[in-house]
Amino acid sequence: MTVNIKVIILEIILLLIVGVAEHLLLKISHKVKKNKHLWWEWTIILWILIIFNLGFYWPAYPIAVWMILALILIGIQIVHNHEFIYRRYWPVFWRYSAYYALIIYIGSLVFSSWLPLV
């Protein structure tokens, strides 16, 4: 399963459209929050594109690592704060999940042609 240049260009255009739509949505809603992105939205969109690029078999490994990283984040917050509060956990979780998904997405563009078909 190879990803050609047309697909990469379409995916980048899709990400740009989502970015513009997110910017307009946040501007219309007049939220005065510190965070300027909908991290959960970016994470979900990137994982959908990763699955599109790699198929259904290969994304299972990065998703497993993602789950382990989520558990490590819970452990760090318990050790640091001596308690676990979802209100503190979710913003950090989604932000780091989006960064991780972006790294995996770029890797899926580069390495998808090198992975064996399963």
mmCIF file with all atom_site columns, C-alpha atoms in Angstrom:
data_model
loop_
_atom_site.group_PDB
_atom_site.id
_atom_site.type_symbol
_atom_site.label_atom_id
_atom_site.label_alt_id
_atom_site.label_comp_id
_atom_site.label_asym_id
_atom_site.label_entity_id
_atom_site.label_seq_id
_atom_site.pdbx_PDB_ins_code
_atom_site.Cartn_x
_atom_site.Cartn_y
_atom_site.Cartn_z
_atom_site.occupancy
_atom_site.B_iso_or_equiv
_atom_site.pdbx_formal_charge
_atom_site.auth_seq_id
_atom_site.auth_comp_id
_atom_site.auth_asym_id
_atom_site.auth_atom_id
_atom_site.pdbx_PDB_model_num
ATOM 1   C CA . MET A 1 1   ? 0.000   0.000  0.000  1.00 0.00 ? 1   MET A CA 1
ATOM 2   C CA . THR A 1 2   ? 1.797   3.092  -1.196 1.00 0.00 ? 2   THR A CA 1
ATOM 3   C CA . VAL A 1 3   ? 0.824   6.690  -0.674 1.00 0.00 ? 3   VAL A CA 1
ATOM 4   C CA . ASN A 1 4   ? 1.327   8.850  -3.731 1.00 0.00 ? 4   ASN A CA 1
ATOM 5   C CA . ILE A 1 5   ? 1.946   12.580 -3.952 1.00 0.00 ? 5   ILE A CA 1
ATOM 6   C CA . LYS A 1 6   ? -1.687  13.395 -4.814 1.00 0.00 ? 6   LYS A CA 1
ATOM 7   C CA . VAL A 1 7   ? -2.899  11.771 -1.605 1.00 0.00 ? 7   VAL A CA 1
ATOM 8   C CA . ILE A 1 8   ? -0.305  13.640 0.457  1.00 0.00 ? 8   ILE A CA 1
ATOM 9   C CA . ILE A 1 9   ? -1.329  16.951 -1.105 1.00 0.00 ? 9   ILE A CA 1
ATOM 10  C CA . LEU A 1 10  ? -5.019  16.203 -0.470 1.00 0.00 ? 10  LEU A CA 1
ATOM 11  C CA . GLU A 1 11  ? -4.298  15.310 3.157  1.00 0.00 ? 11  GLU A CA 1
ATOM 12  C CA . ILE A 1 12  ? -2.325  18.514 3.680  1.00 0.00 ? 12  ILE A CA 1
ATOM 13  C CA . ILE A 1 13  ? -5.145  20.538 2.098  1.00 0.00 ? 13  ILE A CA 1
ATOM 14  C CA . LEU A 1 14  ? -7.597  18.765 4.428  1.00 0.00 ? 14  LEU A CA 1
ATOM 15  C CA . LEU A 1 15  ? -5.458  19.640 7.448  1.00 0.00 ? 15  LEU A CA 1
ATOM 16  C CA . LEU A 1 16  ? -5.272  23.275 6.315  1.00 0.00 ? 16  LEU A CA 1
ATOM 17  C CA . ILE A 1 17  ? -9.056  23.406 5.893  1.00 0.00 ? 17  ILE A CA 1
ATOM 18  C CA . VAL A 1 18  ? -9.555  21.921 9.355  1.00 0.00 ? 18  VAL A CA 1
ATOM 19  C CA . GLY A 1 19  ? -7.105  24.480 10.780 1.00 0.00 ? 19  GLY A CA 1
ATOM 20  C CA . VAL A 1 20  ? -8.956  27.390 9.173  1.00 0.00 ? 20  VAL A CA 1
ATOM 21  C CA . ALA A 1 21  ? -12.331 25.992 10.294 1.00 0.00 ? 21  ALA A CA 1
ATOM 22  C CA . GLU A 1 22  ? -11.016 25.589 13.847 1.00 0.00 ? 22  GLU A CA 1
ATOM 23  C CA . HIS A 1 23  ? -9.691  29.146 13.851 1.00 0.00 ? 23  HIS A CA 1
ATOM 24  C CA . LEU A 1 24  ? -13.023 30.523 12.623 1.00 0.00 ? 24  LEU A CA 1
ATOM 25  C CA . LEU A 1 25  ? -14.996 28.414 15.102 1.00 0.00 ? 25  LEU A CA 1
ATOM 26  C CA . LEU A 1 26  ? -12.890 29.601 18.037 1.00 0.00 ? 26  LEU A CA 1
ATOM 27  C CA . LYS A 1 27  ? -13.162 33.206 16.828 1.00 0.00 ? 27  LYS A CA 1
ATOM 28  C CA . ILE A 1 28  ? -16.956 32.981 16.501 1.00 0.00 ? 28  ILE A CA 1
ATOM 29  C CA . SER A 1 29  ? -17.434 31.316 19.889 1.00 0.00 ? 29  SER A CA 1
ATOM 30  C CA . HIS A 1 30  ? -15.453 34.102 21.643 1.00 0.00 ? 30  HIS A CA 1
ATOM 31  C CA . LYS A 1 31  ? -13.811 31.730 24.065 1.00 0.00 ? 31  LYS A CA 1
ATOM 32  C CA . VAL A 1 32  ? -11.332 33.537 26.267 1.00 0.00 ? 32  VAL A CA 1
ATOM 33  C CA . LYS A 1 33  ? -9.427  30.406 27.129 1.00 0.00 ? 33  LYS A CA 1
ATOM 34  C CA . LYS A 1 34  ? -5.690  30.130 27.238 1.00 0.00 ? 34  LYS A CA 1
ATOM 35  C CA . ASN A 1 35  ? -5.554  27.239 24.786 1.00 0.00 ? 35  ASN A CA 1
ATOM 36  C CA . LYS A 1 36  ? -6.016  28.167 21.159 1.00 0.00 ? 36  LYS A CA 1
ATOM 37  C CA . HIS A 1 37  ? -6.544  24.715 19.674 1.00 0.00 ? 37  HIS A CA 1
ATOM 38  C CA . LEU A 1 38  ? -9.017  21.881 19.872 1.00 0.00 ? 38  LEU A CA 1
ATOM 39  C CA . TRP A 1 39  ? -6.402  19.233 20.588 1.00 0.00 ? 39  TRP A CA 1
ATOM 40  C CA . TRP A 1 40  ? -8.841  16.318 20.676 1.00 0.00 ? 40  TRP A CA 1
ATOM 41  C CA . GLU A 1 41  ? -10.048 17.245 17.181 1.00 0.00 ? 41  GLU A CA 1
ATOM 42  C CA . TRP A 1 42  ? -6.526  17.316 15.774 1.00 0.00 ? 42  TRP A CA 1
ATOM 43  C CA . THR A 1 43  ? -5.672  13.989 17.408 1.00 0.00 ? 43  THR A CA 1
ATOM 44  C CA . ILE A 1 44  ? -8.707  12.228 15.970 1.00 0.00 ? 44  ILE A CA 1
ATOM 45  C CA . ILE A 1 45  ? -8.204  13.646 12.470 1.00 0.00 ? 45  ILE A CA 1
ATOM 46  C CA . LEU A 1 46  ? -4.527  12.710 12.456 1.00 0.00 ? 46  LEU A CA 1
ATOM 47  C CA . TRP A 1 47  ? -5.269  9.140  13.611 1.00 0.00 ? 47  TRP A CA 1
ATOM 48  C CA . ILE A 1 48  ? -7.860  8.765  10.852 1.00 0.00 ? 48  ILE A CA 1
ATOM 49  C CA . LEU A 1 49  ? -5.266  9.888  8.304  1.00 0.00 ? 49  LEU A CA 1
ATOM 50  C CA . ILE A 1 50  ? -2.674  7.545  9.820  1.00 0.00 ? 50  ILE A CA 1
ATOM 51  C CA . ILE A 1 51  ? -5.058  4.612  9.458  1.00 0.00 ? 51  ILE A CA 1
ATOM 52  C CA . PHE A 1 52  ? -5.777  5.694  5.876  1.00 0.00 ? 52  PHE A CA 1
ATOM 53  C CA . ASN A 1 53  ? -2.048  5.813  5.087  1.00 0.00 ? 53  ASN A CA 1
ATOM 54  C CA . LEU A 1 54  ? -0.958  2.622  6.850  1.00 0.00 ? 54  LEU A CA 1
ATOM 55  C CA . GLY A 1 55  ? -4.022  0.389  6.728  1.00 0.00 ? 55  GLY A CA 1
ATOM 56  C CA . PHE A 1 56  ? -5.533  -1.303 9.750  1.00 0.00 ? 56  PHE A CA 1
ATOM 57  C CA . TYR A 1 57  ? -2.593  -3.444 10.895 1.00 0.00 ? 57  TYR A CA 1
ATOM 58  C CA . TRP A 1 58  ? 0.378   -1.097 11.374 1.00 0.00 ? 58  TRP A CA 1
ATOM 59  C CA . PRO A 1 59  ? -1.349  1.678  13.403 1.00 0.00 ? 59  PRO A CA 1
ATOM 60  C CA . ALA A 1 60  ? -1.985  -0.840 16.191 1.00 0.00 ? 60  ALA A CA 1
ATOM 61  C CA . TYR A 1 61  ? 1.622   -0.491 17.382 1.00 0.00 ? 61  TYR A CA 1
ATOM 62  C CA . PRO A 1 62  ? 1.648   3.309  17.750 1.00 0.00 ? 62  PRO A CA 1
ATOM 63  C CA . ILE A 1 63  ? -1.801  3.170  19.352 1.00 0.00 ? 63  ILE A CA 1
ATOM 64  C CA . ALA A 1 64  ? -0.472  0.685  21.925 1.00 0.00 ? 64  ALA A CA 1
ATOM 65  C CA . VAL A 1 65  ? 2.442   3.037  22.672 1.00 0.00 ? 65  VAL A CA 1
ATOM 66  C CA . TRP A 1 66  ? -0.074  5.906  22.922 1.00 0.00 ? 66  TRP A CA 1
ATOM 67  C CA . MET A 1 67  ? -1.979  3.970  25.601 1.00 0.00 ? 67  MET A CA 1
ATOM 68  C CA . ILE A 1 68  ? 1.216   3.294  27.529 1.00 0.00 ? 68  ILE A CA 1
ATOM 69  C CA . LEU A 1 69  ? 2.129   6.986  27.353 1.00 0.00 ? 69  LEU A CA 1
ATOM 70  C CA . ALA A 1 70  ? -1.333  7.866  28.722 1.00 0.00 ? 70  ALA A CA 1
ATOM 71  C CA . LEU A 1 71  ? -0.756  5.542  31.682 1.00 0.00 ? 71  LEU A CA 1
ATOM 72  C CA . ILE A 1 72  ? 2.684   7.056  32.258 1.00 0.00 ? 72  ILE A CA 1
ATOM 73  C CA . LEU A 1 73  ? 1.107   10.524 32.242 1.00 0.00 ? 73  LEU A CA 1
ATOM 74  C CA . ILE A 1 74  ? -1.380  9.361  34.885 1.00 0.00 ? 74  ILE A CA 1
ATOM 75  C CA . GLY A 1 75  ? 1.507   8.036  36.975 1.00 0.00 ? 75  GLY A CA 1
ATOM 76  C CA . ILE A 1 76  ? 3.428   11.298 36.635 1.00 0.00 ? 76  ILE A CA 1
ATOM 77  C CA . GLN A 1 77  ? 0.415   13.318 37.731 1.00 0.00 ? 77  GLN A CA 1
ATOM 78  C CA . ILE A 1 78  ? -0.218  11.056 40.720 1.00 0.00 ? 78  ILE A CA 1
ATOM 79  C CA . VAL A 1 79  ? 3.408   11.306 41.835 1.00 0.00 ? 79  VAL A CA 1
ATOM 80  C CA . HIS A 1 80  ? 3.610   15.050 41.228 1.00 0.00 ? 80  HIS A CA 1
ATOM 81  C CA . ASN A 1 81  ? 0.224   16.120 42.641 1.00 0.00 ? 81  ASN A CA 1
ATOM 82  C CA . HIS A 1 82  ? -0.412  13.179 44.996 1.00 0.00 ? 82  HIS A CA 1
ATOM 83  C CA . GLU A 1 83  ? -3.836  12.861 43.377 1.00 0.00 ? 83  GLU A CA 1
ATOM 84  C CA . PHE A 1 84  ? -5.402  12.300 39.991 1.00 0.00 ? 84  PHE A CA 1
ATOM 85  C CA . ILE A 1 85  ? -7.848  14.917 38.722 1.00 0.00 ? 85  ILE A CA 1
ATOM 86  C CA . TYR A 1 86  ? -9.370  14.605 35.263 1.00 0.00 ? 86  TYR A CA 1
ATOM 87  C CA . ARG A 1 87  ? -9.647  18.362 34.859 1.00 0.00 ? 87  ARG A CA 1
ATOM 88  C CA . ARG A 1 88  ? -5.848  18.576 34.936 1.00 0.00 ? 88  ARG A CA 1
ATOM 89  C CA . TYR A 1 89  ? -5.302  15.373 32.976 1.00 0.00 ? 89  TYR A CA 1
ATOM 90  C CA . TRP A 1 90  ? -7.398  15.881 29.826 1.00 0.00 ? 90  TRP A CA 1
ATOM 91  C CA . PRO A 1 91  ? -5.823  19.097 28.454 1.00 0.00 ? 91  PRO A CA 1
ATOM 92  C CA . VAL A 1 92  ? -2.309  17.711 28.881 1.00 0.00 ? 92  VAL A CA 1
ATOM 93  C CA . PHE A 1 93  ? -3.320  14.299 27.513 1.00 0.00 ? 93  PHE A CA 1
ATOM 94  C CA . TRP A 1 94  ? -4.920  15.708 24.352 1.00 0.00 ? 94  TRP A CA 1
ATOM 95  C CA . ARG A 1 95  ? -2.091  18.159 23.694 1.00 0.00 ? 95  ARG A CA 1
ATOM 96  C CA . TYR A 1 96  ? 0.595   15.465 23.936 1.00 0.00 ? 96  TYR A CA 1
ATOM 97  C CA . SER A 1 97  ? -1.625  13.063 22.003 1.00 0.00 ? 97  SER A CA 1
ATOM 98  C CA . ALA A 1 98  ? -1.840  15.555 19.142 1.00 0.00 ? 98  ALA A CA 1
ATOM 99  C CA . TYR A 1 99  ? 1.954   15.995 19.134 1.00 0.00 ? 99  TYR A CA 1
ATOM 100 C CA . TYR A 1 100 ? 2.438   12.217 19.162 1.00 0.00 ? 100 TYR A CA 1
ATOM 101 C CA . ALA A 1 101 ? -0.158  11.724 16.404 1.00 0.00 ? 101 ALA A CA 1
ATOM 102 C CA . LEU A 1 102 ? 1.582   14.382 14.299 1.00 0.00 ? 102 LEU A CA 1
ATOM 103 C CA . ILE A 1 103 ? 4.897   12.544 14.615 1.00 0.00 ? 103 ILE A CA 1
ATOM 104 C CA . ILE A 1 104 ? 3.257   9.231  13.702 1.00 0.00 ? 104 ILE A CA 1
ATOM 105 C CA . TYR A 1 105 ? 1.398   10.895 10.811 1.00 0.00 ? 105 TYR A CA 1
ATOM 106 C CA . ILE A 1 106 ? 4.624   12.278 9.334  1.00 0.00 ? 106 ILE A CA 1
ATOM 107 C CA . GLY A 1 107 ? 6.181   8.848  9.799  1.00 0.00 ? 107 GLY A CA 1
ATOM 108 C CA . SER A 1 108 ? 3.224   7.249  8.025  1.00 0.00 ? 108 SER A CA 1
ATOM 109 C CA . LEU A 1 109 ? 3.814   9.506  5.040  1.00 0.00 ? 109 LEU A CA 1
ATOM 110 C CA . VAL A 1 110 ? 7.507   8.672  4.911  1.00 0.00 ? 110 VAL A CA 1
ATOM 111 C CA . PHE A 1 111 ? 7.547   4.969  5.804  1.00 0.00 ? 111 PHE A CA 1
ATOM 112 C CA . SER A 1 112 ? 4.244   3.675  4.422  1.00 0.00 ? 112 SER A CA 1
ATOM 113 C CA . SER A 1 113 ? 5.823   2.504  1.187  1.00 0.00 ? 113 SER A CA 1
ATOM 114 C CA . TRP A 1 114 ? 8.572   0.611  3.062  1.00 0.00 ? 114 TRP A CA 1
ATOM 115 C CA . LEU A 1 115 ? 6.297   -1.406 5.339  1.00 0.00 ? 115 LEU A CA 1
ATOM 116 C CA . PRO A 1 116 ? 5.409   -4.910 4.170  1.00 0.00 ? 116 PRO A CA 1
ATOM 117 C CA . LEU A 1 117 ? 1.828   -5.688 3.292  1.00 0.00 ? 117 LEU A CA 1
ATOM 118 C CA . VAL A 1 118 ? 0.092   -7.705 5.972  1.00 0.00 ? 118 VAL A CA 1
#
